[in-house]
XYZ file of C-alpha atoms in Angstrom:
737
model
C -27.361 5.897 12.903
C -27.428 9.676 12.980
C -29.062 9.499 16.406
C -26.205 7.271 17.552
C -23.632 9.786 16.323
C -25.488 12.586 18.087
C -25.418 10.634 21.348
C -21.716 9.926 20.912
C -21.065 13.608 20.235
C -22.992 14.591 23.350
C -20.950 12.158 25.434
C -17.684 13.500 24.012
C -18.808 17.080 24.648
C -19.324 16.256 28.328
C -16.133 14.206 28.679
C -13.809 15.805 26.148
C -10.905 16.166 28.588
C -11.202 12.503 29.505
C -11.293 11.522 25.817
C -8.186 13.566 25.027
C -6.392 12.197 28.091
C -7.225 8.622 27.064
C -5.762 9.180 23.595
C -2.635 10.814 25.040
C -2.120 7.865 27.405
C -2.668 5.450 24.519
C -0.116 7.329 22.429
C 2.432 7.385 25.264
C 2.024 3.641 25.728
C 2.346 3.057 21.978
C 5.516 5.093 21.383
C 8.073 2.537 22.687
C 6.485 -0.227 20.601
C 6.070 1.990 17.513
C 9.808 2.720 17.606
C 10.438 -1.044 17.285
C 7.769 -1.842 14.685
C 10.394 -3.032 12.170
C 12.270 -5.318 14.579
C 10.411 -8.572 13.895
C 9.290 -8.136 10.316
C 10.038 -11.069 8.080
C 10.782 -12.050 4.526
C 8.438 -15.011 4.902
C 4.829 -15.373 3.961
C 5.287 -16.372 0.323
C 4.833 -20.131 0.802
C 1.909 -21.541 -1.175
C -0.025 -24.425 0.439
C -0.077 -27.517 -1.740
C 2.708 -26.275 -4.037
C 5.810 -28.198 -5.099
C 8.043 -25.759 -3.215
C 6.189 -26.502 0.040
C 6.388 -30.251 -0.678
C 10.172 -29.982 -1.085
C 10.544 -27.933 2.109
C 8.601 -30.518 4.102
C 10.586 -33.370 2.545
C 13.860 -31.692 3.543
C 12.701 -31.372 7.147
C 11.331 -34.923 7.302
C 13.620 -37.072 5.152
C 16.938 -35.223 4.920
C 18.001 -34.302 8.470
C 21.090 -32.127 8.633
C 20.632 -30.815 5.090
C 21.224 -27.079 4.862
C 17.909 -25.443 3.989
C 19.069 -21.816 3.781
C 22.203 -20.331 2.243
C 24.183 -17.363 3.559
C 27.700 -16.259 2.763
C 30.075 -13.443 3.655
C 31.800 -11.541 0.870
C 35.225 -10.345 2.010
C 36.279 -7.512 -0.281
C 39.798 -6.182 0.367
C 40.233 -2.528 -0.561
C 43.218 -1.224 -2.505
C 46.334 -1.414 -0.354
C 44.942 -3.875 2.191
C 47.754 -5.792 3.889
C 47.950 -9.535 4.457
C 47.416 -8.975 8.181
C 44.252 -6.931 7.530
C 42.889 -9.641 5.237
C 43.570 -12.335 7.817
C 41.963 -10.196 10.518
C 38.859 -9.861 8.350
C 38.481 -13.639 8.225
C 38.889 -13.744 12.005
C 35.984 -11.301 12.282
C 33.885 -13.571 10.073
C 34.644 -16.555 12.319
C 33.881 -14.521 15.462
C 30.556 -13.335 14.006
C 29.566 -16.909 13.113
C 30.326 -17.993 16.688
C 28.337 -15.079 18.144
C 25.117 -15.624 16.165
C 22.818 -18.511 16.976
C 22.133 -21.117 14.254
C 25.248 -20.118 12.279
C 28.633 -21.814 11.988
C 31.700 -21.504 9.790
C 32.856 -24.938 8.512
C 36.592 -25.522 8.906
C 36.927 -26.473 5.231
C 35.276 -23.208 4.127
C 37.546 -21.181 6.411
C 40.671 -22.925 5.101
C 39.637 -22.277 1.492
C 38.951 -18.620 2.297
C 42.379 -18.251 3.942
C 43.977 -19.424 0.700
C 41.807 -17.274 -1.561
C 42.085 -14.061 0.462
C 45.781 -13.785 -0.384
C 44.784 -12.954 -3.955
C 43.178 -9.694 -5.064
C 39.436 -9.621 -5.521
C 36.415 -10.686 -3.495
C 36.300 -13.899 -1.478
C 33.009 -15.649 -0.697
C 32.964 -17.458 2.654
C 29.985 -19.876 2.810
C 28.320 -20.254 6.201
C 26.327 -23.158 7.554
C 22.844 -22.048 8.614
C 20.575 -24.278 10.705
C 17.286 -22.519 9.836
C 14.743 -22.430 7.046
C 15.026 -19.829 4.292
C 12.252 -17.750 5.869
C 13.955 -17.765 9.269
C 17.325 -16.817 7.737
C 16.141 -13.194 7.678
C 16.589 -12.893 11.458
C 19.977 -14.622 11.286
C 21.087 -12.221 8.554
C 20.064 -9.186 10.604
C 22.206 -10.373 13.511
C 25.149 -11.171 11.221
C 24.994 -7.750 9.597
C 25.352 -6.177 13.033
C 28.214 -8.441 14.091
C 30.115 -7.876 10.850
C 29.459 -4.119 10.731
C 28.183 -4.431 7.170
C 26.430 -1.054 7.210
C 29.496 0.849 8.488
C 31.558 0.389 5.325
C 35.190 -0.673 5.054
C 37.059 -1.467 8.268
C 40.842 -1.850 8.427
C 41.090 -1.970 4.652
C 38.413 -4.643 4.113
C 34.738 -4.286 3.221
C 32.221 -6.948 4.291
C 28.977 -7.914 2.553
C 26.404 -10.573 3.351
C 24.796 -12.569 0.536
C 21.948 -15.051 0.379
C 18.182 -14.707 0.222
C 17.949 -13.943 3.940
C 20.606 -11.238 3.493
C 18.538 -9.647 0.728
C 15.467 -9.366 2.920
C 17.517 -8.151 5.903
C 18.969 -5.385 3.744
C 15.535 -4.591 2.341
C 14.151 -4.272 5.868
C 16.876 -1.752 6.682
C 16.370 0.344 3.555
C 12.579 0.256 4.007
C 12.993 1.642 7.513
C 15.188 4.448 6.183
C 12.670 5.200 3.431
C 9.797 5.299 5.919
C 11.584 7.838 8.105
C 12.400 9.988 5.070
C 8.831 9.783 3.762
C 7.288 10.791 7.092
C 9.720 13.705 7.487
C 8.666 14.965 4.053
C 5.020 13.930 4.089
C 3.822 15.603 7.275
C 5.209 19.100 6.427
C 3.795 18.806 2.890
C 0.358 17.886 4.224
C 0.570 20.781 6.705
C 1.181 23.243 3.863
C -1.856 21.939 1.954
C -4.042 22.128 5.070
C -2.893 25.689 5.733
C -4.046 26.600 2.242
C -7.400 24.864 2.785
C -8.226 26.205 6.260
C -6.165 29.397 6.502
C -5.429 28.625 10.137
C -2.526 26.839 11.780
C -4.766 25.568 14.583
C -7.317 24.079 12.176
C -4.564 22.581 10.015
C -2.953 21.000 13.073
C -6.068 18.953 13.913
C -5.975 16.580 10.895
C -2.208 16.370 11.160
C -2.429 15.382 14.825
C -4.943 12.678 13.986
C -2.641 11.392 11.244
C 0.332 11.213 13.620
C -1.723 9.479 16.313
C -3.044 6.920 13.813
C 0.339 6.059 12.313
C 2.128 5.763 15.663
C -0.563 3.676 17.347
C -0.758 1.410 14.296
C 3.035 1.043 14.419
C 2.724 -0.276 17.966
C -0.004 -2.712 16.904
C 2.202 -3.957 14.050
C 5.032 -4.639 16.497
C 2.744 -6.568 18.851
C 1.273 -8.598 15.991
C 4.742 -9.364 14.613
C 5.502 -11.206 17.853
C 2.845 -13.795 17.056
C 2.572 -13.879 13.257
C 4.629 -13.217 10.122
C 4.461 -9.574 9.060
C 6.013 -8.480 5.763
C 8.956 -6.062 5.700
C 6.730 -3.725 3.679
C 3.860 -3.544 6.177
C 5.140 -0.413 7.966
C 5.475 1.531 4.705
C 2.023 0.400 3.613
C 0.417 1.396 6.915
C 2.127 4.779 7.003
C 1.304 5.549 3.376
C -2.384 4.770 3.813
C -2.600 6.118 7.370
C -1.310 9.629 6.814
C -3.634 10.197 3.877
C -6.745 8.528 5.292
C -6.539 10.054 8.770
C -6.032 13.549 7.370
C -8.780 13.095 4.779
C -11.328 11.923 7.331
C -10.529 14.862 9.597
C -10.760 17.216 6.638
C -14.260 16.019 5.721
C -15.550 16.531 9.260
C -13.809 19.873 9.782
C -15.043 21.196 6.432
C -18.646 20.364 7.355
C -18.136 21.895 10.812
C -16.917 25.159 9.305
C -19.753 25.078 6.756
C -22.303 24.850 9.564
C -20.615 27.732 11.403
C -20.828 29.873 8.268
C -24.524 28.931 7.988
C -25.100 30.467 11.429
C -24.974 27.475 13.753
C -23.502 27.791 17.241
C -20.215 25.864 17.661
C -21.718 23.006 19.717
C -24.634 22.696 17.345
C -22.320 22.852 14.315
C -20.123 20.119 15.762
C -23.143 17.911 16.409
C -24.395 18.385 12.854
C -20.925 17.736 11.409
C -20.583 14.476 13.326
C -24.124 13.311 12.465
C -23.539 13.948 8.745
C -19.913 13.930 7.618
C -18.795 12.085 10.764
C -21.238 9.281 10.018
C -20.085 9.248 6.392
C -16.483 8.893 7.613
C -17.433 5.867 9.730
C -19.352 4.374 6.828
C -16.499 5.033 4.372
C -13.874 3.699 6.766
C -15.762 0.457 7.269
C -16.091 0.168 3.492
C -12.336 0.657 3.016
C -11.655 -1.971 5.683
C -13.980 -4.492 4.041
C -12.452 -3.751 0.632
C -8.948 -4.388 2.001
C -10.221 -7.543 3.694
C -10.862 -8.878 0.181
C -7.092 -9.371 -0.085
C -7.429 -12.192 2.451
C -8.964 -14.212 -0.369
C -5.354 -14.628 -1.562
C -3.710 -17.395 0.463
C -0.452 -15.484 0.881
C 0.719 -14.294 4.296
C 2.846 -11.458 2.910
C -0.047 -9.755 1.133
C -2.391 -10.523 4.020
C -0.042 -8.841 6.496
C 0.174 -5.719 4.311
C -3.616 -5.647 4.074
C -3.822 -6.067 7.848
C -1.495 -3.097 8.398
C -3.682 -0.926 6.165
C -6.866 -2.179 7.862
C -5.485 -1.333 11.303
C -4.494 2.202 10.377
C -7.885 2.875 8.754
C -9.678 1.536 11.850
C -7.588 3.718 14.171
C -8.205 6.722 11.876
C -11.968 6.191 11.957
C -11.939 5.828 15.748
C -9.886 9.017 16.037
C -12.170 10.964 13.695
C -15.236 9.844 15.668
C -13.866 10.534 19.172
C -10.607 12.486 19.350
C -11.401 14.974 16.582
C -14.676 16.354 18.050
C -13.005 16.609 21.455
C -10.146 18.623 19.957
C -12.537 20.757 17.896
C -14.357 21.852 21.044
C -11.115 22.361 22.957
C -9.688 24.592 20.215
C -12.870 26.668 20.153
C -13.055 29.362 17.471
C -9.505 28.560 16.316
C -10.843 25.327 14.784
C -13.130 27.201 12.393
C -11.925 30.800 12.118
C -9.266 31.861 9.632
C -6.260 33.515 11.206
C -5.760 37.252 10.782
C -2.668 36.690 8.648
C -4.470 34.439 6.160
C -7.517 36.729 6.131
C -5.328 39.710 5.310
C -3.545 37.826 2.536
C -6.864 36.685 1.084
C -8.263 40.225 1.070
C -5.091 41.539 -0.522
C -5.256 38.955 -3.312
C -8.938 39.634 -3.937
C -8.387 43.382 -4.101
C -5.920 42.888 -6.956
C -8.347 40.795 -8.970
C -10.404 42.399 -11.715
C -14.065 42.798 -10.858
C -16.797 42.297 -13.362
C -18.455 45.656 -14.048
C -21.667 46.052 -12.105
C -21.050 42.925 -10.008
C -21.153 44.901 -6.781
C -24.100 47.089 -7.674
C -27.162 46.879 -5.435
C -29.554 44.256 -6.691
C -27.035 42.684 -9.068
C -27.601 38.939 -9.436
C -25.230 36.762 -7.453
C -22.610 35.228 -9.696
C -22.393 31.403 -9.495
C -19.199 30.057 -7.998
C -16.541 28.240 -10.041
C -17.781 24.717 -9.337
C -21.351 25.552 -10.317
C -20.149 27.124 -13.576
C -17.869 24.133 -14.217
C -20.660 21.596 -13.668
C -23.053 23.472 -15.928
C -20.411 23.637 -18.674
C -19.793 19.888 -18.470
C -23.498 19.047 -18.421
C -24.185 21.255 -21.458
C -21.978 18.910 -23.538
C -22.279 15.547 -21.783
C -21.545 13.349 -24.804
C -18.362 15.255 -25.657
C -17.233 15.141 -22.004
C -17.777 11.382 -21.710
C -16.093 10.615 -25.039
C -13.018 12.785 -24.410
C -12.353 11.775 -20.825
C -13.379 8.145 -21.280
C -11.154 7.918 -24.357
C -8.208 9.434 -22.484
C -8.556 6.909 -19.651
C -8.796 4.012 -22.100
C -5.614 5.195 -23.849
C -3.821 5.384 -20.488
C -5.009 1.852 -19.717
C -3.695 0.290 -22.955
C -0.217 -0.558 -21.546
C -1.931 -2.581 -18.803
C -2.646 -5.250 -21.443
C 1.104 -6.003 -21.405
C 1.401 -6.162 -17.615
C 3.950 -8.702 -16.364
C 4.597 -9.399 -12.696
C 7.573 -10.707 -10.776
C 8.759 -11.045 -7.196
C 12.075 -10.673 -5.452
C 14.319 -8.454 -3.377
C 17.635 -8.073 -5.249
C 16.363 -5.637 -7.880
C 14.600 -3.560 -5.235
C 17.939 -2.049 -4.240
C 19.256 0.989 -6.111
C 22.493 0.475 -8.086
C 25.504 0.844 -5.814
C 23.601 0.109 -2.613
C 25.654 -2.036 -0.210
C 23.500 -5.181 -0.397
C 23.317 -5.176 -4.182
C 27.042 -4.393 -4.455
C 27.778 -7.458 -2.320
C 25.851 -9.745 -4.665
C 27.540 -8.237 -7.711
C 30.961 -8.756 -6.090
C 30.134 -12.383 -5.239
C 28.945 -13.023 -8.809
C 32.493 -12.326 -10.027
C 33.831 -15.460 -8.318
C 30.878 -17.879 -7.993
C 27.686 -18.388 -10.053
C 24.993 -15.864 -9.024
C 22.669 -18.758 -8.192
C 25.064 -20.242 -5.620
C 22.997 -18.883 -2.706
C 19.644 -19.876 -4.246
C 20.007 -23.485 -5.463
C 17.214 -25.428 -7.092
C 16.232 -28.354 -4.864
C 14.658 -31.327 -6.602
C 13.174 -34.185 -4.576
C 12.831 -37.424 -6.533
C 10.643 -40.142 -5.009
C 12.095 -43.221 -6.638
C 15.253 -45.294 -6.953
C 18.848 -44.232 -7.560
C 18.470 -44.654 -11.306
C 15.581 -42.163 -11.394
C 17.623 -39.645 -9.409
C 20.581 -40.004 -11.779
C 18.325 -39.493 -14.801
C 16.961 -36.308 -13.193
C 20.495 -35.106 -12.456
C 21.525 -35.766 -16.066
C 18.525 -33.775 -17.357
C 19.410 -30.904 -15.007
C 22.997 -30.813 -16.321
C 21.676 -30.383 -19.878
C 19.448 -27.434 -18.983
C 20.934 -24.134 -20.221
C 19.930 -22.312 -17.002
C 21.860 -24.723 -14.735
C 25.550 -24.036 -14.011
C 26.201 -27.351 -12.282
C 24.610 -30.114 -10.252
C 26.005 -29.820 -6.719
C 25.185 -33.340 -5.671
C 22.683 -36.155 -5.143
C 21.746 -37.141 -1.587
C 19.740 -40.203 -0.541
C 16.997 -39.759 2.058
C 17.088 -41.304 5.523
C 14.511 -43.948 4.603
C 16.049 -44.615 1.178
C 12.815 -43.915 -0.673
C 13.737 -40.571 -2.228
C 16.703 -38.466 -3.301
C 17.582 -34.770 -3.180
C 19.253 -33.370 -6.284
C 20.719 -29.886 -5.810
C 21.386 -27.718 -8.886
C 23.055 -24.295 -9.018
C 21.451 -21.876 -11.514
C 23.641 -19.703 -13.740
C 21.615 -16.579 -12.909
C 20.499 -15.435 -9.477
C 17.486 -17.067 -7.887
C 15.180 -14.131 -8.647
C 16.105 -13.766 -12.327
C 13.424 -14.321 -14.944
C 15.512 -17.022 -16.642
C 15.818 -18.990 -13.405
C 12.053 -18.862 -12.808
C 11.472 -19.870 -16.429
C 13.765 -22.837 -15.765
C 11.550 -23.833 -12.820
C 8.514 -24.032 -15.120
C 10.502 -25.886 -17.758
C 11.974 -28.406 -15.327
C 8.652 -29.079 -13.647
C 7.276 -30.038 -17.045
C 10.295 -32.086 -18.180
C 11.709 -33.850 -15.095
C 8.830 -36.283 -14.394
C 9.243 -37.745 -17.889
C 13.029 -37.886 -17.448
C 12.680 -39.703 -14.103
C 10.473 -42.403 -15.535
C 6.997 -43.773 -14.923
C 5.832 -44.091 -11.324
C 8.277 -41.487 -10.045
C 7.232 -38.221 -8.432
C 9.459 -35.180 -8.891
C 9.043 -31.874 -6.997
C 11.106 -28.763 -7.777
C 11.660 -26.380 -4.875
C 14.013 -23.702 -3.594
C 13.872 -19.907 -3.501
C 13.083 -19.489 -7.209
C 10.363 -22.132 -7.105
C 8.728 -20.611 -4.043
C 8.643 -17.171 -5.684
C 7.254 -18.663 -8.877
C 4.514 -20.463 -6.938
C 3.657 -17.220 -5.140
C 3.497 -15.248 -8.401
C 1.144 -17.802 -9.950
C -1.064 -17.926 -6.851
C -1.516 -14.137 -6.696
C -2.067 -13.767 -10.451
C -4.574 -16.625 -10.346
C -6.445 -15.067 -7.407
C -6.879 -11.587 -8.903
C -10.290 -12.453 -10.325
C -11.570 -13.264 -6.820
C -10.343 -9.957 -5.405
C -11.785 -8.093 -8.393
C -15.222 -9.689 -8.059
C -15.185 -9.046 -4.312
C -14.409 -5.321 -4.532
C -16.770 -4.819 -7.489
C -19.613 -6.551 -5.677
C -18.897 -4.766 -2.417
C -18.787 -1.346 -4.097
C -22.060 -1.978 -5.886
C -23.913 -3.212 -2.789
C -22.656 -0.381 -0.567
C -23.701 2.312 -3.039
C -26.983 0.539 -3.752
C -27.898 0.761 -0.060
C -26.622 4.311 0.321
C -28.042 5.860 -2.857
C -31.156 3.691 -3.293
C -30.406 3.467 -7.005
C -29.597 0.461 -9.153
C -27.942 2.575 -11.872
C -25.595 4.951 -10.034
C -23.618 2.143 -8.317
C -23.042 0.473 -11.701
C -21.776 3.766 -13.116
C -19.455 4.194 -10.125
C -18.027 0.670 -10.465
C -17.304 1.120 -14.176
C -15.623 4.472 -13.579
C -13.493 3.039 -10.771
C -12.384 0.314 -13.165
C -11.314 3.012 -15.618
C -9.268 4.718 -12.897
C -7.575 1.463 -11.871
C -6.940 0.493 -15.499
C -5.308 3.862 -16.190
C -3.161 3.473 -13.053
C -2.047 0.004 -14.176
C -1.166 1.434 -17.581
C 1.021 4.149 -16.063
C 2.725 1.551 -13.831
C 3.582 -0.600 -16.846
C 4.993 2.372 -18.750
C 7.159 3.487 -15.822
C 8.228 0.292 -14.071
C 8.019 -2.338 -16.814
C 8.844 -0.425 -19.988
C 11.233 1.957 -18.221
C 10.071 5.203 -19.833
C 11.633 7.231 -16.994
C 14.813 5.222 -16.505
C 17.704 7.507 -15.658
C 15.425 10.295 -14.417
C 16.635 11.246 -10.934
C 18.654 8.004 -10.880
C 15.605 5.776 -11.270
C 15.982 2.318 -12.830
C 12.925 0.184 -13.577
C 13.022 -3.502 -12.548
C 11.456 -4.551 -15.875
C 8.257 -5.888 -14.328
C 5.544 -4.984 -11.832
C 5.912 -6.453 -8.370
C 3.494 -9.330 -7.843
C 1.959 -7.673 -4.784
C 1.201 -4.369 -6.527
C -1.891 -5.110 -8.703
C -4.108 -6.565 -5.935
C -3.009 -3.948 -3.381
C -3.655 -1.031 -5.749
C -7.013 -2.514 -6.744
C -8.251 -2.924 -3.163
C -6.874 0.401 -1.905
C -8.173 2.455 -4.838
C -11.662 0.953 -4.742
C -11.789 1.465 -0.988
C -10.589 5.070 -1.058
C -12.706 5.938 -4.105
C -15.724 5.003 -2.039
C -14.914 7.944 0.258
C -15.280 10.456 -2.552
C -18.232 8.587 -4.046
C -20.079 8.630 -0.718
C -19.452 12.318 -0.035
C -20.297 13.470 -3.559
C -23.285 11.301 -4.433
C -24.853 11.565 -0.987
C -24.789 15.352 -1.414
C -26.292 15.034 -4.894
C -28.974 12.671 -3.632
C -29.850 15.038 -0.792
C -30.278 17.922 -3.292
C -32.299 15.696 -5.644
C -34.680 14.780 -2.825
C -35.099 18.482 -2.088
C -35.542 19.689 -5.682
C -36.503 16.703 -7.871
C -34.230 18.193 -10.581
C -31.235 16.014 -11.527
C -29.280 18.786 -13.270
C -29.726 21.174 -10.371
C -28.995 18.435 -7.832
C -25.721 17.539 -9.559
C -24.656 21.172 -9.851
C -25.462 22.030 -6.235
C -24.151 18.743 -4.827
C -20.885 19.076 -6.722
C -20.535 22.749 -5.780
C -20.932 21.909 -2.084
C -18.508 18.987 -2.051
C -16.001 19.597 -4.854
C -13.654 21.844 -2.886
C -13.460 19.423 0.025
C -13.063 16.362 -2.206
C -10.386 18.080 -4.297
C -8.473 19.145 -1.177
C -8.725 15.657 0.306
C -7.551 14.063 -2.935
C -4.669 16.529 -3.180
C -3.517 15.472 0.279
C -3.823 11.795 -0.572
C -1.944 12.220 -3.860
C 0.779 14.261 -2.129
C 1.284 11.551 0.502
C 1.461 8.790 -2.112
C 3.853 10.907 -4.209
C 6.224 11.220 -1.258
C 6.557 7.438 -1.146
C 7.137 7.394 -4.906
C 10.172 9.589 -4.298
C 11.629 7.701 -1.337
C 10.611 4.046 -1.467
C 12.076 0.892 -2.981
C 10.450 -0.094 -6.316
C 7.633 -2.173 -4.778
C 6.642 0.746 -2.515
C 7.144 3.236 -5.361
C 4.745 1.178 -7.471
C 2.029 1.143 -4.824
C 2.521 4.870 -4.233
C 2.437 5.781 -7.927
C -0.481 3.488 -8.731
C -2.574 4.895 -5.897
C -1.555 8.500 -6.625
C -2.494 8.236 -10.302
C -5.780 6.452 -9.604
C -6.840 8.904 -6.853
C -5.853 11.939 -8.959
C -7.877 10.621 -11.903
C -10.787 9.666 -9.666
C -11.006 13.073 -7.955
C -10.617 15.129 -11.132
C -11.546 13.499 -14.431
C -14.052 11.081 -12.916
C -15.725 13.125 -10.177
C -15.611 16.497 -11.951
C -16.302 15.421 -15.539
C -17.559 11.864 -15.993
C -19.959 11.844 -13.027
C -21.911 15.019 -13.950
C -21.816 14.215 -17.677
C -23.026 10.642 -17.198
C -25.749 11.726 -14.772
C -26.954 14.317 -17.275
C -27.195 11.649 -19.975
C -29.065 9.205 -17.739
C -31.531 11.794 -16.417
C -34.228 10.245 -14.224
C -32.754 6.800 -14.802
C -30.084 7.800 -12.260
C -32.582 7.124 -9.494
C -34.243 3.991 -10.879
C -34.761 1.267 -8.290
C -37.013 -1.795 -8.631
C -39.974 -1.406 -6.294
C -39.485 -4.748 -4.491
C -35.897 -3.747 -3.752
C -37.000 -0.315 -2.637
C -39.231 -1.832 0.050
C -36.291 -3.845 1.438
C -33.496 -1.279 1.435
C -33.194 1.108 4.388
C -33.615 4.831 3.786
C -30.123 6.183 4.376
C -28.879 9.749 4.255
C -25.631 11.157 5.594
C -25.792 14.756 4.492
C -29.192 15.868 5.775
C -30.689 15.610 9.240
C -34.414 15.122 9.669
C -34.424 18.114 11.989
C -31.879 20.648 13.126
C -30.394 19.215 16.302
C -29.951 21.406 19.276
C -26.865 21.017 21.431
C -27.363 17.965 23.603
C -27.996 18.556 27.247
C -25.107 17.916 29.569
């Protein structure tokens, strides 16, 4: 594989202008589509095959033609001092908007009732008739928001809001787009500052940043194109940007750091670039493929929303790897010495800072022994007390993970909005005049006679979570009935979802023997999705654990080191889950900077954090342990190999992790709770992995295991390939043109 990377590097060296031009053309073509990447995102993707909610949805389409399957309403909220004419004009705007948007109408009876109610003070809810499914209502809601001018605030003394599940997701799509723009405006300058500190050169710092921008924009275009043919979650753009900025910059950093290391070692620029691509460049490709496969494990969950988010992350990682393997070496050669030399300004500052530092007496005397660098001293200190290091750090991570034992998940959009945000304010205003569950009714399909349907309706009326039974409708073929119940709480509330579980257990007995009862609706669909994802976590966990072990087994040719790595990654993920529970479920930081916890962890967060963290941790594992293995093969001394391998890679790994943590932290500060959770979980796990795990647990554990680190059964050793990323069999000369 190293020979392949050398051939690729030689080709890029000869055709670097063509490579750069191809990427520029690709970027130019992608920009118009990237600007529209949020246009076709959807709230759908939560349907669970074989569930009761799906059975109800299919029964509505087949047996109850004309039944409204989605609920939307307009909240007309007169401001203080609004005149009668302004209130009447507001209702005219509602009617005009309903006429202008396809699949929406305003029933005459609803309009007449609203005309009576609007004369009184307070909000008025105008129900609309929607001829789409609940998933498709998202697009209808987006169009209605535009027609009504919802985002522009009060107009002529009246404020408009849109309510309903589709309205929630339409508002969430808008706020997610705003958050993404804010995060990118903050994230890129922050990453630039870190890179300036690492490289001491604006030109060198610009290379990883350029690759990050290229990757995110091109992936945005791919997301738009895919959204034309498949459901893509409203969160996919945030997920892709969050992962893309960090991964693309990290991969560039690894290659550039090795390139500069080779230059310092005396290699000519072309030769240094070839060596960097054949070592760290190959490791980047290997790591990227591993991250992609790890994220692909999320496809084991039969949920289109989580699959689309995984797909967005997979695409941005793939584009980042392709850029690091082709665009980066072309830019490195084009930039020349500016890609590896520190600028005069940073060199001067560095010399000034060093001159102020206290020197150890005699350290500059001729023949004085060279003082080990910080990382070598650190590693030796840790390895002198390995048991203490493992106990202290392992104990700390276990303590951080304790809250994860209380982890509770939930799904929904309403509580994603900050207090006072327009969409949430509309629902709160509507709840003052109609039950909060009015726009998310429970839909119960009873396959039996009229008597069975009436018994089900009577049981629903007795349930404490039900405000009223809206009606009983007979199917077209007369074989089943639809009973519609309005919950007291909103459709995403915990008590409404608890009612779904309770009713599913109780209604079949109430209906009588030989009768089938299915409970559906928004709350039921979310409950089915929550149970599916929670029940599939073990499959994702086994997949990423097995993948991590096999990859490291092949790379390190050790049966012990991969097991150590898997256990330590589990500690990192467990600690991240614990922090998430403390912050988002227990609300330890409620009120800080206006933050309010939703009281649970979003259903999508645990599997996404698990797959992302295991995938990204493999990057650091590959770069660190491959360096240690290379030094062990050269010296045969585990302690020396760990010290030298860590000393050579620690600065780069720490810098890369700092960038990744900074990017995730930006999304913690700007995103809606579900994005904040993913950002915080990944930031905590990566920070722990790159510091406590890589700098303490790894050297301490390897010291305790000694030669057992490299144990491999002989039959397995004959099968596995001999892989090495950090050492070439010979020093390659620049390839001939």
